[in-house]
Amino acid sequence: MKNKLSFISIFTLCIALSLTACGVKQASTTDSKNTQTEAGSEASGKSDSRLDDLYQQENQLFADHADVWNKAFGMMNKSDADPNGNYADYLAGTVESNKNSFTDDELKTLNEDIETIRKIEEQIAELENKNTSSDDNKKDSSNASSVFSDFSGEDFDGNKVDDSLFSGNAVTVVNFWFTGCKPCVAELSKLNELNDAIKSMGGEVVGINTETFDGNKTAIKEATPVLESQGVKYRNLSIDSSSAAGKYASEIMAFPTTILVDRNGNIVGEPMLGGIDNKDNYDALMKQIQSVIDADSTNK
């Protein structure tokens, strides 16, 4: 798994950072410092724009061959993911270990896409290395762990939700999905079972459909009958795409992705790749949930 959060998406939502242009000549000492800062922002913006373009190239591959990639996503297992591993290698490993499930044409498409992704990833890694600094890493790490500390949103009935959602639970299981994602829909009933199972333990499952950002009524209308058809009773939320949680979700590269959040709004452990209708994934997630609950009891 990549440290973008997690990887692979059919419809990746990428953040395009704004560019700050500048052009000050013969500036005073103070103005010179400001100009340097602005110039740095401009250079950073150009780099971010290039990164966004590369992410979109990957996204387009998944979109162009959505059926076969959807099939591959459903076969992914968290236990196979290496947080420090190579993105393309992970994809190739998933395809290779399940190659008997694909036709020759599907394998050809997948392998060709993977090699293209490998080249894109090399460019991404080069740009990310240039952008990395110790201060940025500290900031990113802090932001990643506390993106839910000032949370707000609405459920699909229009009821407001804030960060008391997390403070009221020993652990909150947050599942990111979208309506057109077959593996996402396939696990919904199991997530509902999980919600019932962890209620008495002080836990709760919450869904965030990334297509319903900013109160998108059309997307909510499309998602609601899907949830109902799978017997889902747990809350699904729409959040602001510009919020910390929205930006976090926008960087997710794999659907479905599930994370655990403690009562302080901190993300605990690594994201879960793939659906929990896979028994290995379900068992791994339950083990993580129990660990967070145990830690919560110790801290009381």
XYZ file of C-alpha atoms in Angstrom:
300
model
C 0.000 0.000 0.000
C 1.260 3.446 -0.860
C 1.551 6.218 1.624
C -0.979 8.269 -0.340
C -3.363 6.589 2.101
C -3.951 3.491 0.076
C -3.882 2.769 -3.598
C -6.016 1.805 -6.603
C -9.170 3.509 -7.667
C -11.569 3.374 -10.547
C -12.565 6.956 -10.035
C -9.757 8.553 -8.044
C -10.561 11.883 -6.481
C -7.345 13.931 -6.563
C -6.621 17.298 -4.960
C -5.428 19.992 -7.347
C -3.656 22.640 -5.287
C -3.936 26.261 -6.452
C -0.960 28.080 -7.996
C 0.297 31.318 -6.546
C 1.880 33.537 -9.211
C 4.304 36.313 -8.362
C 6.651 38.739 -9.998
C 8.283 41.388 -7.823
C 11.417 43.125 -9.008
C 13.947 45.138 -6.937
C 12.059 44.411 -3.706
C 12.942 45.587 -0.229
C 14.294 43.030 2.273
C 10.809 42.235 3.579
C 9.305 42.149 0.106
C 12.171 39.966 -1.063
C 11.363 37.368 1.600
C 7.705 37.443 0.640
C 8.637 37.078 -3.006
C 10.808 34.049 -2.272
C 7.965 32.460 -0.325
C 5.533 33.126 -3.156
C 8.007 31.803 -5.717
C 8.348 28.647 -3.649
C 4.577 28.330 -3.567
C 4.440 28.709 -7.328
C 7.051 26.009 -7.849
C 5.261 23.754 -5.395
C 1.969 24.432 -7.145
C 3.422 23.437 -10.505
C 4.750 20.231 -8.984
C 1.385 19.483 -7.389
C -0.334 20.137 -10.703
C 1.991 17.647 -12.380
C 1.294 15.085 -9.654
C -2.417 15.581 -10.136
C -1.992 15.003 -13.862
C -0.118 11.753 -13.213
C -2.784 10.555 -10.754
C -5.422 11.334 -13.359
C -3.512 9.273 -15.924
C -3.657 6.296 -13.577
C -7.304 6.974 -12.896
C -8.069 7.013 -16.610
C -6.574 3.544 -17.028
C -8.888 2.195 -14.325
C -11.855 4.011 -15.850
C -11.103 2.769 -19.371
C -10.976 -0.837 -18.182
C -13.363 -0.556 -15.228
C -14.934 -4.011 -15.508
C -11.716 -5.984 -15.268
C -10.199 -3.710 -12.615
C -13.396 -3.927 -10.560
C -12.950 -7.681 -10.717
C -9.339 -7.377 -9.570
C -10.199 -4.983 -6.714
C -12.605 -7.545 -5.290
C -9.747 -10.039 -4.963
C -7.478 -7.809 -2.918
C -6.480 -8.827 0.573
C -5.055 -6.510 3.229
C -2.650 -9.194 4.441
C -0.886 -9.018 1.075
C -0.339 -5.246 1.243
C 3.046 -3.799 2.174
C 2.790 -0.143 3.324
C 6.295 0.482 1.967
C 5.882 -1.618 -1.141
C 5.728 -0.742 -4.799
C 2.294 0.167 -6.166
C 2.701 -1.609 -9.506
C 4.221 -4.673 -7.836
C 1.223 -4.926 -5.537
C -1.150 -4.770 -8.487
C 0.916 -7.329 -10.390
C 0.994 -9.629 -7.369
C -2.772 -9.483 -6.988
C -3.299 -10.284 -10.667
C -0.703 -13.070 -10.697
C -2.102 -14.802 -7.603
C -5.579 -14.753 -9.147
C -4.639 -15.234 -12.805
C -6.877 -18.293 -13.203
C -9.856 -16.032 -12.547
C -9.145 -13.896 -15.617
C -9.434 -14.569 -19.328
C -6.351 -14.210 -21.534
C -7.639 -10.894 -22.836
C -8.277 -9.620 -19.303
C -4.768 -10.618 -18.213
C -3.282 -8.839 -21.216
C -5.201 -5.665 -20.372
C -4.264 -5.787 -16.699
C -0.577 -6.435 -17.328
C -0.334 -3.689 -19.931
C -2.020 -1.242 -17.556
C 0.304 -2.275 -14.730
C 3.400 -1.574 -16.805
C 2.023 1.841 -17.727
C 1.270 2.482 -14.044
C 4.809 1.435 -13.148
C 6.226 4.162 -15.395
C 3.771 6.723 -14.007
C 4.687 5.737 -10.447
C 8.372 6.316 -11.167
C 7.534 9.884 -12.165
C 5.303 10.325 -9.110
C 8.032 9.055 -6.786
C 10.549 11.476 -8.278
C 8.219 14.450 -7.796
C 7.223 13.410 -4.282
C 10.859 13.039 -3.269
C 11.551 16.571 -4.476
C 8.594 17.907 -2.484
C 9.428 16.100 0.734
C 10.917 17.895 3.701
C 11.057 16.973 7.369
C 8.676 19.798 8.306
C 6.184 18.737 5.651
C 6.352 15.141 6.822
C 5.606 16.155 10.394
C 2.691 18.287 9.252
C 1.305 15.571 6.978
C 1.600 12.965 9.722
C -0.239 15.207 12.177
C -2.959 16.036 9.655
C -3.438 12.405 8.688
C -4.021 11.306 12.270
C -6.342 14.154 13.268
C -8.482 14.802 10.187
C -11.623 13.891 12.139
C -10.901 16.017 15.227
C -13.039 18.901 13.897
C -15.504 16.843 11.904
C -18.866 17.892 10.494
C -21.315 16.468 7.983
C -24.886 15.341 7.439
C -26.521 11.958 7.200
C -28.678 11.174 4.186
C -31.762 12.416 6.036
C -30.194 15.845 6.535
C -29.355 15.423 10.223
C -26.205 17.262 11.286
C -23.244 15.258 12.571
C -20.137 16.582 14.321
C -17.050 15.173 16.027
C -19.174 13.944 18.940
C -19.788 11.009 16.598
C -16.277 9.836 17.428
C -16.012 11.010 21.036
C -19.097 8.946 21.861
C -17.521 5.697 20.639
C -14.531 3.685 21.743
C -13.943 3.062 18.044
C -15.655 4.250 14.879
C -15.283 2.184 11.712
C -15.356 4.563 8.731
C -15.984 2.935 5.367
C -15.261 4.903 2.179
C -17.178 3.751 -0.883
C -19.037 4.887 -3.968
C -22.220 3.634 -5.576
C -20.719 2.335 -8.825
C -18.078 0.249 -7.034
C -19.153 -3.401 -7.108
C -16.801 -4.573 -4.318
C -18.060 -1.668 -2.202
C -21.677 -2.698 -2.617
C -20.820 -6.367 -2.086
C -19.566 -5.716 1.447
C -22.400 -3.441 2.626
C -24.462 -6.183 4.255
C -21.374 -7.463 6.064
C -20.632 -3.959 7.308
C -24.167 -3.825 8.663
C -23.528 -7.098 10.513
C -20.289 -5.625 11.848
C -22.127 -2.556 13.101
C -24.580 -4.750 15.009
C -21.733 -6.829 16.414
C -19.651 -3.932 17.789
C -22.447 -1.773 19.201
C -22.297 -3.516 22.563
C -18.507 -3.107 22.531
C -18.729 0.657 22.173
C -18.208 0.739 18.445
C -20.081 2.010 15.395
C -19.823 1.737 11.614
C -20.221 4.875 9.490
C -20.229 5.067 5.711
C -18.900 7.947 3.610
C -19.897 7.789 -0.042
C -17.370 9.938 -1.907
C -19.880 10.753 -4.649
C -22.168 12.476 -2.124
C -19.671 15.169 -1.127
C -21.071 18.669 -0.556
C -24.614 17.348 -0.104
C -24.896 16.133 -3.704
C -28.617 15.321 -3.786
C -28.462 13.309 -7.000
C -25.700 11.081 -5.637
C -27.526 10.655 -2.308
C -30.685 9.703 -4.188
C -28.740 7.071 -6.139
C -26.938 5.698 -3.083
C -29.983 5.396 -0.817
C -31.773 2.521 -2.627
C -28.456 0.651 -2.892
C -28.055 0.855 0.879
C -31.655 -0.196 1.418
C -31.297 -3.182 -0.920
C -28.390 -4.430 1.209
C -30.274 -3.949 4.479
C -27.935 -1.209 5.702
C -29.079 0.514 8.885
C -25.872 2.276 9.945
C -25.386 5.946 9.144
C -24.005 7.138 5.844
C -22.721 10.686 5.687
C -22.135 13.478 3.206
C -19.177 15.711 4.021
C -17.669 18.913 2.646
C -15.057 18.126 0.005
C -12.902 21.036 1.211
C -12.846 19.870 4.835
C -9.901 17.973 6.323
C -11.904 14.751 6.174
C -12.970 15.505 2.609
C -9.384 16.083 1.501
C -8.316 12.883 3.236
C -11.021 10.937 1.421
C -10.077 12.581 -1.870
C -6.600 11.064 -1.652
C -7.837 7.505 -1.207
C -6.649 5.337 -4.067
C -8.593 2.148 -3.250
C -12.255 1.415 -2.881
C -13.577 0.127 -0.629
C -11.259 1.448 2.071
C -12.026 1.176 5.766
C -10.286 2.963 8.638
C -10.596 3.006 12.405
C -10.964 6.265 14.345
C -10.619 6.563 18.118
C -12.745 8.797 20.328
C -10.233 11.652 19.939
C -10.702 11.697 16.181
C -7.348 10.041 15.483
C -6.936 7.425 12.761
C -5.562 4.230 14.270
C -3.485 1.735 12.322
C -3.369 1.226 8.567
C -6.360 1.511 6.199
C -8.085 -1.743 5.290
C -7.933 -2.505 1.586
C -10.754 -4.502 0.040
C -14.121 -5.681 1.271
C -14.769 -7.337 4.609
C -16.988 -9.875 2.896
C -13.574 -11.523 2.515
C -13.163 -13.557 5.734
C -9.459 -12.772 6.126
C -10.187 -9.057 5.875
C -13.096 -9.336 8.309
C -10.997 -11.193 10.866
C -8.111 -8.735 10.499
C -10.457 -5.775 10.959
C -12.098 -7.301 14.027
C -8.661 -7.825 15.560
C -7.838 -4.153 14.982
C -11.198 -3.065 16.390
C -10.624 -5.078 19.567
C -7.164 -3.540 19.910
C -8.568 0.008 19.738
C -11.304 -0.834 22.244
C -8.769 -2.367 24.632
C -6.588 0.738 24.382
C -9.611 2.951 25.022
C -10.459 1.005 28.185
C -6.874 1.316 29.409
C -6.855 5.089 28.873
C -10.053 5.708 30.822
